[in-house]
Amino acid sequence: MGQSQGRGRTKPETRHATREGEEEEEQHQQRGDIARPDATAEEKGQSRPPGVPATTMDTFFLSHGSPTLSIDDKIPARHFFKSWVPAKVAGDQAPRAILVVSGHWETATPAVNVIRGSNDTIYDFYGFPKPMYQLKYPAPGAPDLALRTKELLEQAGFGPVKEDHSRGLDHGAWVPLMLMYPDANIPVCQLSVQSDRDGTYHYNLGKALAPLREEGILIVGSGSATHNLRKMGPFDAPVPRWVAEFDTWLKDSLLGGRYEDVNRYEEKAPHGRAAHPWPDHFYPLHVALGAAGDAAKAEQIHHCWTNATLSYASYRFTTNS
């Protein structure tokens, strides 16, 4: 599953953090009614459960950039996210539920939030305009999906997977989702990243989640194509050469199918450590890419810059059948 790469690296202080839950609650026994891929059509009584799209879901990596994406119409990516449903970016049919892998939830081992009821909105950013702290995204929790995710990961050797029964949605989840699905009526759960592991680990973790695509689940990695907050500049500052070179390398590698290079970006990419001093916002890409499979085709679906070093490059990963 790959060797850890994050060790020996000092985590930057300038970042938006979400803490791991401090208490392990008792696991629920009910597994819910998420469709099991090993059940036959006869056992299910039909070819697929109600509401499950007839086609396999694509997976996505979305660069959510600054939390001001939630209120600032000057950010071009805001308009991209708002076009999500009208443009049918994820297909004609709404997903049954959404699994978000956010760079703002880091744990030592994988964790899922198991929420029965509405998700709380976590304001894991500091010193921003007051209206941002008044926004709410009360999407329903997706406890069945959370437990299905746990099951798949533990079957693939990624256990133990912790259940968090109190954590809501961090801004890596709710900020893009409030623009993409503003009605907040699609169940959402989150999966954490392990920043002391490497890209290959997260790619393989994503591969374990691949069955969810057949079950009407939208898998979204939410992070940032580049994420060096210490090098940020004014909103419309020019993009430095070093970060542009990394961003271009990432696009060329993904579109060229060089996924192993992306997994080993610290040794393969120009300015990899400068673009990502800490890997939390990059590993969601590896999970989404892995979930689409080794033969997946990558497509860049949005690109813009703000603040000199924040790339909003976003990608769709389509499975080749």
PDB file of C-alpha atoms in Angstrom:
ATOM      1  CA  MET A   1       0.000   0.000   0.000  1.00  0.00           C
ATOM      2  CA  GLY A   2       3.023   2.229  -0.212  1.00  0.00           C
ATOM      3  CA  GLN A   3       5.430   3.699   2.291  1.00  0.00           C
ATOM      4  CA  SER A   4       4.711   6.765   4.355  1.00  0.00           C
ATOM      5  CA  GLN A   5       6.011   9.976   2.846  1.00  0.00           C
ATOM      6  CA  GLY A   6       4.665  12.558   5.245  1.00  0.00           C
ATOM      7  CA  ARG A   7       7.004  11.596   8.071  1.00  0.00           C
ATOM      8  CA  GLY A   8       9.897  13.936   8.652  1.00  0.00           C
ATOM      9  CA  ARG A   9       7.929  16.868   7.309  1.00  0.00           C
ATOM     10  CA  THR A  10       6.877  19.760   9.521  1.00  0.00           C
ATOM     11  CA  LYS A  11       3.243  20.693   9.173  1.00  0.00           C
ATOM     12  CA  PRO A  12       2.735  24.374   8.279  1.00  0.00           C
ATOM     13  CA  GLU A  13       0.958  26.415  10.921  1.00  0.00           C
ATOM     14  CA  THR A  14      -0.879  28.506   8.323  1.00  0.00           C
ATOM     15  CA  ARG A  15      -3.715  26.217   7.366  1.00  0.00           C
ATOM     16  CA  HIS A  16      -7.383  25.553   8.068  1.00  0.00           C
ATOM     17  CA  ALA A  17      -7.593  22.647  10.500  1.00  0.00           C
ATOM     18  CA  THR A  18     -10.288  20.253  11.603  1.00  0.00           C
ATOM     19  CA  ARG A  19      -9.492  18.113  14.604  1.00  0.00           C
ATOM     20  CA  GLU A  20     -10.079  14.409  14.802  1.00  0.00           C
ATOM     21  CA  GLY A  21     -12.909  13.471  17.166  1.00  0.00           C
ATOM     22  CA  GLU A  22     -11.664  12.718  20.641  1.00  0.00           C
ATOM     23  CA  GLU A  23     -14.014   9.930  21.665  1.00  0.00           C
ATOM     24  CA  GLU A  24     -14.799   6.581  20.059  1.00  0.00           C
ATOM     25  CA  GLU A  25     -18.508   5.922  20.308  1.00  0.00           C
ATOM     26  CA  GLU A  26     -20.065   2.479  20.330  1.00  0.00           C
ATOM     27  CA  GLN A  27     -20.555   1.128  16.812  1.00  0.00           C
ATOM     28  CA  HIS A  28     -24.079   0.864  15.479  1.00  0.00           C
ATOM     29  CA  GLN A  29     -25.182  -2.639  14.584  1.00  0.00           C
ATOM     30  CA  GLN A  30     -27.521  -1.715  11.766  1.00  0.00           C
ATOM     31  CA  ARG A  31     -25.895  -1.734   8.335  1.00  0.00           C
ATOM     32  CA  GLY A  32     -28.771  -0.085   6.485  1.00  0.00           C
ATOM     33  CA  ASP A  33     -29.839  -0.813   2.934  1.00  0.00           C
ATOM     34  CA  ILE A  34     -26.879   0.205   0.792  1.00  0.00           C
ATOM     35  CA  ALA A  35     -26.878  -2.259  -2.106  1.00  0.00           C
ATOM     36  CA  ARG A  36     -24.388  -5.116  -1.789  1.00  0.00           C
ATOM     37  CA  PRO A  37     -22.457  -5.768  -5.022  1.00  0.00           C
ATOM     38  CA  ASP A  38     -22.324  -9.522  -4.305  1.00  0.00           C
ATOM     39  CA  ALA A  39     -26.117  -9.865  -4.207  1.00  0.00           C
ATOM     40  CA  THR A  40     -27.728 -11.281  -7.328  1.00  0.00           C
ATOM     41  CA  ALA A  41     -30.570  -9.587  -9.152  1.00  0.00           C
ATOM     42  CA  GLU A  42     -32.877 -12.319  -7.876  1.00  0.00           C
ATOM     43  CA  GLU A  43     -31.781 -11.707  -4.279  1.00  0.00           C
ATOM     44  CA  LYS A  44     -32.418  -8.011  -4.712  1.00  0.00           C
ATOM     45  CA  GLY A  45     -35.698  -8.637  -6.471  1.00  0.00           C
ATOM     46  CA  GLN A  46     -34.639  -6.292  -9.260  1.00  0.00           C
ATOM     47  CA  SER A  47     -31.625  -5.383 -11.378  1.00  0.00           C
ATOM     48  CA  ARG A  48     -30.632  -2.427  -9.145  1.00  0.00           C
ATOM     49  CA  PRO A  49     -32.076  -0.648  -6.120  1.00  0.00           C
ATOM     50  CA  PRO A  50     -34.499   2.260  -6.581  1.00  0.00           C
ATOM     51  CA  GLY A  51     -32.768   5.538  -7.263  1.00  0.00           C
ATOM     52  CA  VAL A  52     -29.468   3.990  -8.336  1.00  0.00           C
ATOM     53  CA  PRO A  53     -28.284   5.477 -11.650  1.00  0.00           C
ATOM     54  CA  ALA A  54     -28.232   3.045 -14.556  1.00  0.00           C
ATOM     55  CA  THR A  55     -24.616   3.942 -15.295  1.00  0.00           C
ATOM     56  CA  THR A  56     -21.468   3.784 -13.202  1.00  0.00           C
ATOM     57  CA  MET A  57     -20.742   7.081 -11.449  1.00  0.00           C
ATOM     58  CA  ASP A  58     -17.635   9.039 -12.345  1.00  0.00           C
ATOM     59  CA  THR A  59     -15.395  10.242  -9.531  1.00  0.00           C
ATOM     60  CA  PHE A  60     -14.130  13.790  -9.076  1.00  0.00           C
ATOM     61  CA  PHE A  61     -11.322  15.810  -7.583  1.00  0.00           C
ATOM     62  CA  LEU A  62     -12.417  19.362  -6.808  1.00  0.00           C
ATOM     63  CA  SER A  63     -10.131  22.200  -5.796  1.00  0.00           C
ATOM     64  CA  HIS A  64     -12.098  24.197  -3.239  1.00  0.00           C
ATOM     65  CA  GLY A  65      -9.426  26.874  -2.762  1.00  0.00           C
ATOM     66  CA  SER A  66     -10.199  29.633  -0.290  1.00  0.00           C
ATOM     67  CA  PRO A  67     -13.185  29.429   2.089  1.00  0.00           C
ATOM     68  CA  THR A  68     -14.298  32.750   0.550  1.00  0.00           C
ATOM     69  CA  LEU A  69     -15.507  30.633  -2.351  1.00  0.00           C
ATOM     70  CA  SER A  70     -18.697  30.508  -0.289  1.00  0.00           C
ATOM     71  CA  ILE A  71     -19.452  34.226  -0.751  1.00  0.00           C
ATOM     72  CA  ASP A  72     -17.111  35.782  -3.321  1.00  0.00           C
ATOM     73  CA  ASP A  73     -18.536  35.971  -6.836  1.00  0.00           C
ATOM     74  CA  LYS A  74     -15.167  37.169  -8.151  1.00  0.00           C
ATOM     75  CA  ILE A  75     -13.775  33.651  -7.832  1.00  0.00           C
ATOM     76  CA  PRO A  76     -14.396  31.963 -11.208  1.00  0.00           C
ATOM     77  CA  ALA A  77     -14.603  28.531  -9.595  1.00  0.00           C
ATOM     78  CA  ARG A  78     -17.727  29.638  -7.733  1.00  0.00           C
ATOM     79  CA  HIS A  79     -19.586  29.876 -11.030  1.00  0.00           C
ATOM     80  CA  PHE A  80     -18.261  26.487 -12.098  1.00  0.00           C
ATOM     81  CA  PHE A  81     -19.602  24.846  -8.949  1.00  0.00           C
ATOM     82  CA  LYS A  82     -22.956  26.606  -9.327  1.00  0.00           C
ATOM     83  CA  SER A  83     -23.234  25.174 -12.864  1.00  0.00           C
ATOM     84  CA  TRP A  84     -22.787  21.609 -11.585  1.00  0.00           C
ATOM     85  CA  VAL A  85     -26.410  20.483 -11.842  1.00  0.00           C
ATOM     86  CA  PRO A  86     -27.483  22.616 -14.837  1.00  0.00           C
ATOM     87  CA  ALA A  87     -24.462  21.407 -16.819  1.00  0.00           C
ATOM     88  CA  LYS A  88     -25.011  17.803 -15.664  1.00  0.00           C
ATOM     89  CA  VAL A  89     -21.352  17.520 -14.754  1.00  0.00           C
ATOM     90  CA  ALA A  90     -21.986  14.331 -12.761  1.00  0.00           C
ATOM     91  CA  GLY A  91     -24.681  13.012 -15.076  1.00  0.00           C
ATOM     92  CA  ASP A  92     -28.407  13.316 -15.585  1.00  0.00           C
ATOM     93  CA  GLN A  93     -29.466  11.761 -12.307  1.00  0.00           C
ATOM     94  CA  ALA A  94     -28.702  12.938  -8.784  1.00  0.00           C
ATOM     95  CA  PRO A  95     -26.561  10.582  -6.704  1.00  0.00           C
ATOM     96  CA  ARG A  96     -28.120   8.527  -3.916  1.00  0.00           C
ATOM     97  CA  ALA A  97     -25.515   9.918  -1.535  1.00  0.00           C
ATOM     98  CA  ILE A  98     -22.160  11.695  -1.610  1.00  0.00           C
ATOM     99  CA  LEU A  99     -18.884  10.552  -0.065  1.00  0.00           C
ATOM    100  CA  VAL A 100     -16.485  13.467   0.411  1.00  0.00           C
ATOM    101  CA  VAL A 101     -12.801  12.909   1.101  1.00  0.00           C
ATOM    102  CA  SER A 102     -11.694  16.282   2.442  1.00  0.00           C
ATOM    103  CA  GLY A 103      -8.224  17.608   3.104  1.00  0.00           C
ATOM    104  CA  HIS A 104      -9.610  19.171   6.266  1.00  0.00           C
ATOM    105  CA  TRP A 105     -10.059  15.900   8.135  1.00  0.00           C
ATOM    106  CA  GLU A 106      -6.826  14.162   9.069  1.00  0.00           C
ATOM    107  CA  THR A 107      -6.659  11.061  11.252  1.00  0.00           C
ATOM    108  CA  ALA A 108      -4.055   8.416  12.031  1.00  0.00           C
ATOM    109  CA  THR A 109      -6.273   5.698  10.532  1.00  0.00           C
ATOM    110  CA  PRO A 110      -9.340   6.064   8.279  1.00  0.00           C
ATOM    111  CA  ALA A 111     -12.485   7.474   9.864  1.00  0.00           C
ATOM    112  CA  VAL A 112     -16.035   8.087   8.666  1.00  0.00           C
ATOM    113  CA  ASN A 113     -18.679  10.336  10.172  1.00  0.00           C
ATOM    114  CA  VAL A 114     -21.818   8.343  10.950  1.00  0.00           C
ATOM    115  CA  ILE A 115     -24.547  10.956  11.303  1.00  0.00           C
ATOM    116  CA  ARG A 116     -28.210  10.060  11.788  1.00  0.00           C
ATOM    117  CA  GLY A 117     -30.043  13.310  11.145  1.00  0.00           C
ATOM    118  CA  SER A 118     -28.670  16.513   9.629  1.00  0.00           C
ATOM    119  CA  ASN A 119     -24.962  17.253   9.392  1.00  0.00           C
ATOM    120  CA  ASP A 120     -23.659  20.165  11.424  1.00  0.00           C
ATOM    121  CA  THR A 121     -21.745  22.883   9.553  1.00  0.00           C
ATOM    122  CA  ILE A 122     -18.141  23.166  10.769  1.00  0.00           C
ATOM    123  CA  TYR A 123     -16.488  26.590  10.519  1.00  0.00           C
ATOM    124  CA  ASP A 124     -12.899  25.391  10.413  1.00  0.00           C
ATOM    125  CA  PHE A 125     -11.414  28.695   9.254  1.00  0.00           C
ATOM    126  CA  TYR A 126     -10.427  31.781  11.145  1.00  0.00           C
ATOM    127  CA  GLY A 127     -10.519  35.547  10.592  1.00  0.00           C
ATOM    128  CA  PHE A 128     -12.871  35.579   7.627  1.00  0.00           C
ATOM    129  CA  PRO A 129     -15.919  37.834   7.042  1.00  0.00           C
ATOM    130  CA  LYS A 130     -18.732  37.339   9.542  1.00  0.00           C
ATOM    131  CA  PRO A 131     -21.366  36.307   6.945  1.00  0.00           C
ATOM    132  CA  MET A 132     -19.365  33.149   6.264  1.00  0.00           C
ATOM    133  CA  TYR A 133     -20.000  31.968   9.827  1.00  0.00           C
ATOM    134  CA  GLN A 134     -23.736  32.349   9.335  1.00  0.00           C
ATOM    135  CA  LEU A 135     -23.939  29.986   6.374  1.00  0.00           C
ATOM    136  CA  LYS A 136     -25.493  26.579   6.960  1.00  0.00           C
ATOM    137  CA  TYR A 137     -25.493  23.396   4.915  1.00  0.00           C
ATOM    138  CA  PRO A 138     -27.759  20.960   6.799  1.00  0.00           C
ATOM    139  CA  ALA A 139     -27.510  18.043   4.396  1.00  0.00           C
ATOM    140  CA  PRO A 140     -28.728  14.725   5.804  1.00  0.00           C
ATOM    141  CA  GLY A 141     -26.110  12.393   7.123  1.00  0.00           C
ATOM    142  CA  ALA A 142     -25.464   9.157   5.242  1.00  0.00           C
ATOM    143  CA  PRO A 143     -24.938   6.569   7.985  1.00  0.00           C
ATOM    144  CA  ASP A 144     -25.547   3.591   5.700  1.00  0.00           C
ATOM    145  CA  LEU A 145     -22.947   4.865   3.259  1.00  0.00           C
ATOM    146  CA  ALA A 146     -20.517   5.532   6.107  1.00  0.00           C
ATOM    147  CA  LEU A 147     -20.835   1.957   7.339  1.00  0.00           C
ATOM    148  CA  ARG A 148     -20.594   0.598   3.792  1.00  0.00           C
ATOM    149  CA  THR A 149     -17.407   2.626   3.310  1.00  0.00           C
ATOM    150  CA  LYS A 150     -16.028   1.240   6.559  1.00  0.00           C
ATOM    151  CA  GLU A 151     -16.894  -2.286   5.450  1.00  0.00           C
ATOM    152  CA  LEU A 152     -15.141  -1.933   2.092  1.00  0.00           C
ATOM    153  CA  LEU A 153     -12.010  -0.426   3.620  1.00  0.00           C
ATOM    154  CA  GLU A 154     -11.708  -3.016   6.342  1.00  0.00           C
ATOM    155  CA  GLN A 155     -12.222  -5.822   3.826  1.00  0.00           C
ATOM    156  CA  ALA A 156      -9.317  -4.360   1.838  1.00  0.00           C
ATOM    157  CA  GLY A 157      -7.029  -4.219   4.877  1.00  0.00           C
ATOM    158  CA  PHE A 158      -7.392  -0.536   5.745  1.00  0.00           C
ATOM    159  CA  GLY A 159      -8.892  -1.119   9.172  1.00  0.00           C
ATOM    160  CA  PRO A 160      -9.638  -0.419  11.826  1.00  0.00           C
ATOM    161  CA  VAL A 161     -11.912   2.329  10.515  1.00  0.00           C
ATOM    162  CA  LYS A 162     -13.175   4.653  13.222  1.00  0.00           C
ATOM    163  CA  GLU A 163     -16.789   5.777  13.412  1.00  0.00           C
ATOM    164  CA  ASP A 164     -17.310   9.405  14.443  1.00  0.00           C
ATOM    165  CA  HIS A 165     -20.904   9.995  15.502  1.00  0.00           C
ATOM    166  CA  SER A 166     -20.685  13.733  16.142  1.00  0.00           C
ATOM    167  CA  ARG A 167     -18.548  15.324  13.432  1.00  0.00           C
ATOM    168  CA  GLY A 168     -20.394  17.363  10.803  1.00  0.00           C
ATOM    169  CA  LEU A 169     -19.156  18.657   7.453  1.00  0.00           C
ATOM    170  CA  ASP A 170     -15.969  20.728   7.258  1.00  0.00           C
ATOM    171  CA  HIS A 171     -15.661  23.528   4.736  1.00  0.00           C
ATOM    172  CA  GLY A 172     -13.870  21.256   2.287  1.00  0.00           C
ATOM    173  CA  ALA A 173     -17.225  19.508   1.972  1.00  0.00           C
ATOM    174  CA  TRP A 174     -19.960  22.058   2.588  1.00  0.00           C
ATOM    175  CA  VAL A 175     -18.524  25.030   0.691  1.00  0.00           C
ATOM    176  CA  PRO A 176     -18.436  23.324  -2.737  1.00  0.00           C
ATOM    177  CA  LEU A 177     -21.574  21.298  -2.008  1.00  0.00           C
ATOM    178  CA  MET A 178     -23.652  24.359  -1.109  1.00  0.00           C
ATOM    179  CA  LEU A 179     -22.933  25.634  -4.611  1.00  0.00           C
ATOM    180  CA  MET A 180     -23.273  22.279  -6.383  1.00  0.00           C
ATOM    181  CA  TYR A 181     -26.375  20.987  -4.581  1.00  0.00           C
ATOM    182  CA  PRO A 182     -27.868  24.076  -2.901  1.00  0.00           C
ATOM    183  CA  ASP A 183     -31.032  22.294  -1.728  1.00  0.00           C
ATOM    184  CA  ALA A 184     -28.916  20.280   0.743  1.00  0.00           C
ATOM    185  CA  ASN A 185     -31.202  17.286   0.224  1.00  0.00           C
ATOM    186  CA  ILE A 186     -28.646  14.629  -0.760  1.00  0.00           C
ATOM    187  CA  PRO A 187     -27.150  12.584   2.107  1.00  0.00           C
ATOM    188  CA  VAL A 188     -23.458  13.272   2.709  1.00  0.00           C
ATOM    189  CA  CYS A 189     -20.746  11.608   4.727  1.00  0.00           C
ATOM    190  CA  GLN A 190     -17.011  12.205   4.964  1.00  0.00           C
ATOM    191  CA  LEU A 191     -13.906  10.052   4.956  1.00  0.00           C
ATOM    192  CA  SER A 192     -10.644  11.270   6.459  1.00  0.00           C
ATOM    193  CA  VAL A 193      -7.125  11.293   5.002  1.00  0.00           C
ATOM    194  CA  GLN A 194      -3.917  10.035   6.598  1.00  0.00           C
ATOM    195  CA  SER A 195      -1.303  12.704   6.015  1.00  0.00           C
ATOM    196  CA  ASP A 196       1.552  10.597   7.383  1.00  0.00           C
ATOM    197  CA  ARG A 197       1.046   8.094   4.550  1.00  0.00           C
ATOM    198  CA  ASP A 198       1.767   8.546   0.831  1.00  0.00           C
ATOM    199  CA  GLY A 199      -0.044   8.931  -2.459  1.00  0.00           C
ATOM    200  CA  THR A 200       0.053   5.231  -3.293  1.00  0.00           C
ATOM    201  CA  TYR A 201      -1.638   4.395   0.008  1.00  0.00           C
ATOM    202  CA  HIS A 202      -4.477   6.798  -0.769  1.00  0.00           C
ATOM    203  CA  TYR A 203      -4.758   5.568  -4.348  1.00  0.00           C
ATOM    204  CA  ASN A 204      -5.163   1.995  -3.087  1.00  0.00           C
ATOM    205  CA  LEU A 205      -7.621   3.183  -0.470  1.00  0.00           C
ATOM    206  CA  GLY A 206      -9.653   4.698  -3.291  1.00  0.00           C
ATOM    207  CA  LYS A 207      -9.539   1.412  -5.223  1.00  0.00           C
ATOM    208  CA  ALA A 208     -11.236  -0.274  -2.273  1.00  0.00           C
ATOM    209  CA  LEU A 209     -14.136   2.163  -2.643  1.00  0.00           C
ATOM    210  CA  ALA A 210     -14.729   1.442  -6.331  1.00  0.00           C
ATOM    211  CA  PRO A 211     -17.902  -0.652  -5.734  1.00  0.00           C
ATOM    212  CA  LEU A 212     -19.657   2.468  -4.471  1.00  0.00           C
ATOM    213  CA  ARG A 213     -19.717   3.843  -8.020  1.00  0.00           C
ATOM    214  CA  GLU A 214     -22.084   1.011  -8.973  1.00  0.00           C
ATOM    215  CA  GLU A 215     -24.333   1.857  -6.037  1.00  0.00           C
ATOM    216  CA  GLY A 216     -25.255   5.413  -6.998  1.00  0.00           C
ATOM    217  CA  ILE A 217     -22.614   7.046  -4.799  1.00  0.00           C
ATOM    218  CA  LEU A 218     -20.785  10.181  -5.907  1.00  0.00           C
ATOM    219  CA  ILE A 219     -17.183  10.051  -4.673  1.00  0.00           C
ATOM    220  CA  VAL A 220     -15.632  13.506  -4.387  1.00  0.00           C
ATOM    221  CA  GLY A 221     -12.068  14.294  -3.362  1.00  0.00           C
ATOM    222  CA  SER A 222     -12.025  17.884  -2.128  1.00  0.00           C
ATOM    223  CA  GLY A 223      -8.673  19.576  -1.755  1.00  0.00           C
ATOM    224  CA  SER A 224      -6.509  21.830  -3.872  1.00  0.00           C
ATOM    225  CA  ALA A 225      -4.320  21.223  -6.902  1.00  0.00           C
ATOM    226  CA  THR A 226      -1.777  23.508  -5.232  1.00  0.00           C
ATOM    227  CA  HIS A 227      -1.811  24.491  -1.577  1.00  0.00           C
ATOM    228  CA  ASN A 228       1.029  26.622  -0.272  1.00  0.00           C
ATOM    229  CA  LEU A 229      -0.750  29.186   1.901  1.00  0.00           C
ATOM    230  CA  ARG A 230       2.491  30.855   2.971  1.00  0.00           C
ATOM    231  CA  LYS A 231       3.179  31.860  -0.626  1.00  0.00           C
ATOM    232  CA  MET A 232      -0.248  33.344  -1.293  1.00  0.00           C
ATOM    233  CA  GLY A 233      -0.503  36.856  -2.688  1.00  0.00           C
ATOM    234  CA  PRO A 234      -3.264  39.367  -3.429  1.00  0.00           C
ATOM    235  CA  PHE A 235      -6.376  38.074  -5.186  1.00  0.00           C
ATOM    236  CA  ASP A 236      -5.243  38.924  -8.726  1.00  0.00           C
ATOM    237  CA  ALA A 237      -1.490  38.550  -8.233  1.00  0.00           C
ATOM    238  CA  PRO A 238       0.440  36.883 -11.061  1.00  0.00           C
ATOM    239  CA  VAL A 239       1.095  33.165 -10.836  1.00  0.00           C
ATOM    240  CA  PRO A 240       4.725  32.330 -10.023  1.00  0.00           C
ATOM    241  CA  ARG A 241       6.537  30.083 -12.467  1.00  0.00           C
ATOM    242  CA  TRP A 242       7.250  27.307  -9.986  1.00  0.00           C
ATOM    243  CA  VAL A 243       3.616  26.728  -9.032  1.00  0.00           C
ATOM    244  CA  ALA A 244       2.456  26.991 -12.645  1.00  0.00           C
ATOM    245  CA  GLU A 245       4.973  24.307 -13.585  1.00  0.00           C
ATOM    246  CA  PHE A 246       3.618  21.957 -10.943  1.00  0.00           C
ATOM    247  CA  ASP A 247       0.025  22.633 -12.009  1.00  0.00           C
ATOM    248  CA  THR A 248       0.870  21.939 -15.645  1.00  0.00           C
ATOM    249  CA  TRP A 249       2.773  18.778 -14.701  1.00  0.00           C
ATOM    250  CA  LEU A 250      -0.267  17.544 -12.801  1.00  0.00           C
ATOM    251  CA  LYS A 251      -2.593  18.147 -15.735  1.00  0.00           C
ATOM    252  CA  ASP A 252      -0.247  16.523 -18.241  1.00  0.00           C
ATOM    253  CA  SER A 253       0.338  13.523 -15.973  1.00  0.00           C
ATOM    254  CA  LEU A 254      -3.349  12.930 -15.320  1.00  0.00           C
ATOM    255  CA  LEU A 255      -4.487  13.418 -18.901  1.00  0.00           C
ATOM    256  CA  GLY A 256      -1.577  11.273 -20.088  1.00  0.00           C
ATOM    257  CA  GLY A 257      -2.538   8.437 -17.758  1.00  0.00           C
ATOM    258  CA  ARG A 258       0.722   8.595 -15.785  1.00  0.00           C
ATOM    259  CA  TYR A 259      -1.006   7.787 -12.523  1.00  0.00           C
ATOM    260  CA  GLU A 260       2.002   6.129 -10.918  1.00  0.00           C
ATOM    261  CA  ASP A 261       3.886   9.408 -11.369  1.00  0.00           C
ATOM    262  CA  VAL A 262       1.022  11.239  -9.677  1.00  0.00           C
ATOM    263  CA  ASN A 263       1.175   8.767  -6.791  1.00  0.00           C
ATOM    264  CA  ARG A 264       4.904   9.482  -6.474  1.00  0.00           C
ATOM    265  CA  TYR A 265       4.571  13.214  -7.076  1.00  0.00           C
ATOM    266  CA  GLU A 266       7.186  14.248  -4.514  1.00  0.00           C
ATOM    267  CA  GLU A 267       9.938  12.623  -6.573  1.00  0.00           C
ATOM    268  CA  LYS A 268       8.378  12.968 -10.035  1.00  0.00           C
ATOM    269  CA  ALA A 269       6.842  16.458 -10.076  1.00  0.00           C
ATOM    270  CA  PRO A 270       8.657  19.774 -10.348  1.00  0.00           C
ATOM    271  CA  HIS A 271       8.349  21.718  -7.087  1.00  0.00           C
ATOM    272  CA  GLY A 272       6.177  19.039  -5.490  1.00  0.00           C
ATOM    273  CA  ARG A 273       6.988  19.955  -1.910  1.00  0.00           C
ATOM    274  CA  ALA A 274       6.657  23.660  -2.607  1.00  0.00           C
ATOM    275  CA  ALA A 275       3.234  23.173  -4.160  1.00  0.00           C
ATOM    276  CA  HIS A 276       2.158  20.954  -1.240  1.00  0.00           C
ATOM    277  CA  PRO A 277       4.254  21.596   1.892  1.00  0.00           C
ATOM    278  CA  TRP A 278       1.768  19.320   3.656  1.00  0.00           C
ATOM    279  CA  PRO A 279      -0.064  16.671   1.590  1.00  0.00           C
ATOM    280  CA  ASP A 280      -3.540  16.869   3.170  1.00  0.00           C
ATOM    281  CA  HIS A 281      -5.079  18.782   0.243  1.00  0.00           C
ATOM    282  CA  PHE A 282      -3.520  16.557  -2.409  1.00  0.00           C
ATOM    283  CA  TYR A 283      -4.388  13.103  -1.108  1.00  0.00           C
ATOM    284  CA  PRO A 284      -8.123  13.503  -1.859  1.00  0.00           C
ATOM    285  CA  LEU A 285      -7.104  13.473  -5.536  1.00  0.00           C
ATOM    286  CA  HIS A 286      -5.388  10.120  -5.107  1.00  0.00           C
ATOM    287  CA  VAL A 287      -8.473   8.634  -3.459  1.00  0.00           C
ATOM    288  CA  ALA A 288     -10.794   9.839  -6.223  1.00  0.00           C
ATOM    289  CA  LEU A 289      -8.368   8.644  -8.893  1.00  0.00           C
ATOM    290  CA  GLY A 290      -7.989   5.220  -7.301  1.00  0.00           C
ATOM    291  CA  ALA A 291     -11.747   4.813  -6.946  1.00  0.00           C
ATOM    292  CA  ALA A 292     -12.100   5.206 -10.721  1.00  0.00           C
ATOM    293  CA  GLY A 293      -9.688   2.333 -11.413  1.00  0.00           C
ATOM    294  CA  ASP A 294      -6.362   1.834 -13.175  1.00  0.00           C
ATOM    295  CA  ALA A 295      -7.911   2.261 -16.630  1.00  0.00           C
ATOM    296  CA  ALA A 296      -9.733   5.487 -15.791  1.00  0.00           C
ATOM    297  CA  LYS A 297      -9.606   8.469 -18.111  1.00  0.00           C
ATOM    298  CA  ALA A 298      -8.915  11.883 -16.578  1.00  0.00           C
ATOM    299  CA  GLU A 299     -10.446  15.124 -17.818  1.00  0.00           C
ATOM    300  CA  GLN A 300      -9.856  18.632 -16.524  1.00  0.00           C
ATOM    301  CA  ILE A 301     -13.280  20.188 -15.986  1.00  0.00           C
ATOM    302  CA  HIS A 302     -12.271  23.541 -14.526  1.00  0.00           C
ATOM    303  CA  HIS A 303      -9.187  25.688 -14.113  1.00  0.00           C
ATOM    304  CA  CYS A 304      -8.502  29.123 -12.686  1.00  0.00           C
ATOM    305  CA  TRP A 305      -6.170  30.852 -10.230  1.00  0.00           C
ATOM    306  CA  THR A 306      -6.481  33.256  -7.336  1.00  0.00           C
ATOM    307  CA  ASN A 307      -4.022  34.695  -4.835  1.00  0.00           C
ATOM    308  CA  ALA A 308      -0.944  33.784  -6.908  1.00  0.00           C
ATOM    309  CA  THR A 309      -0.616  30.175  -5.736  1.00  0.00           C
ATOM    310  CA  LEU A 310      -4.145  28.755  -5.422  1.00  0.00           C
ATOM    311  CA  SER A 311      -5.010  26.609  -8.426  1.00  0.00           C
ATOM    312  CA  TYR A 312      -8.651  25.601  -8.702  1.00  0.00           C
ATOM    313  CA  ALA A 313      -7.892  22.849 -11.215  1.00  0.00           C
ATOM    314  CA  SER A 314     -10.600  20.191 -10.958  1.00  0.00           C
ATOM    315  CA  TYR A 315     -10.815  16.798 -12.633  1.00  0.00           C
ATOM    316  CA  ARG A 316     -13.307  14.095 -13.593  1.00  0.00           C
ATOM    317  CA  PHE A 317     -12.217  10.445 -13.638  1.00  0.00           C
ATOM    318  CA  THR A 318     -14.264   8.230 -15.944  1.00  0.00           C
ATOM    319  CA  THR A 319     -13.999   4.476 -15.828  1.00  0.00           C
ATOM    320  CA  ASN A 320     -13.357   2.787 -19.142  1.00  0.00           C
ATOM    321  CA  SER A 321     -15.744  -0.153 -19.390  1.00  0.00           C
TER     322      SER A 321
END
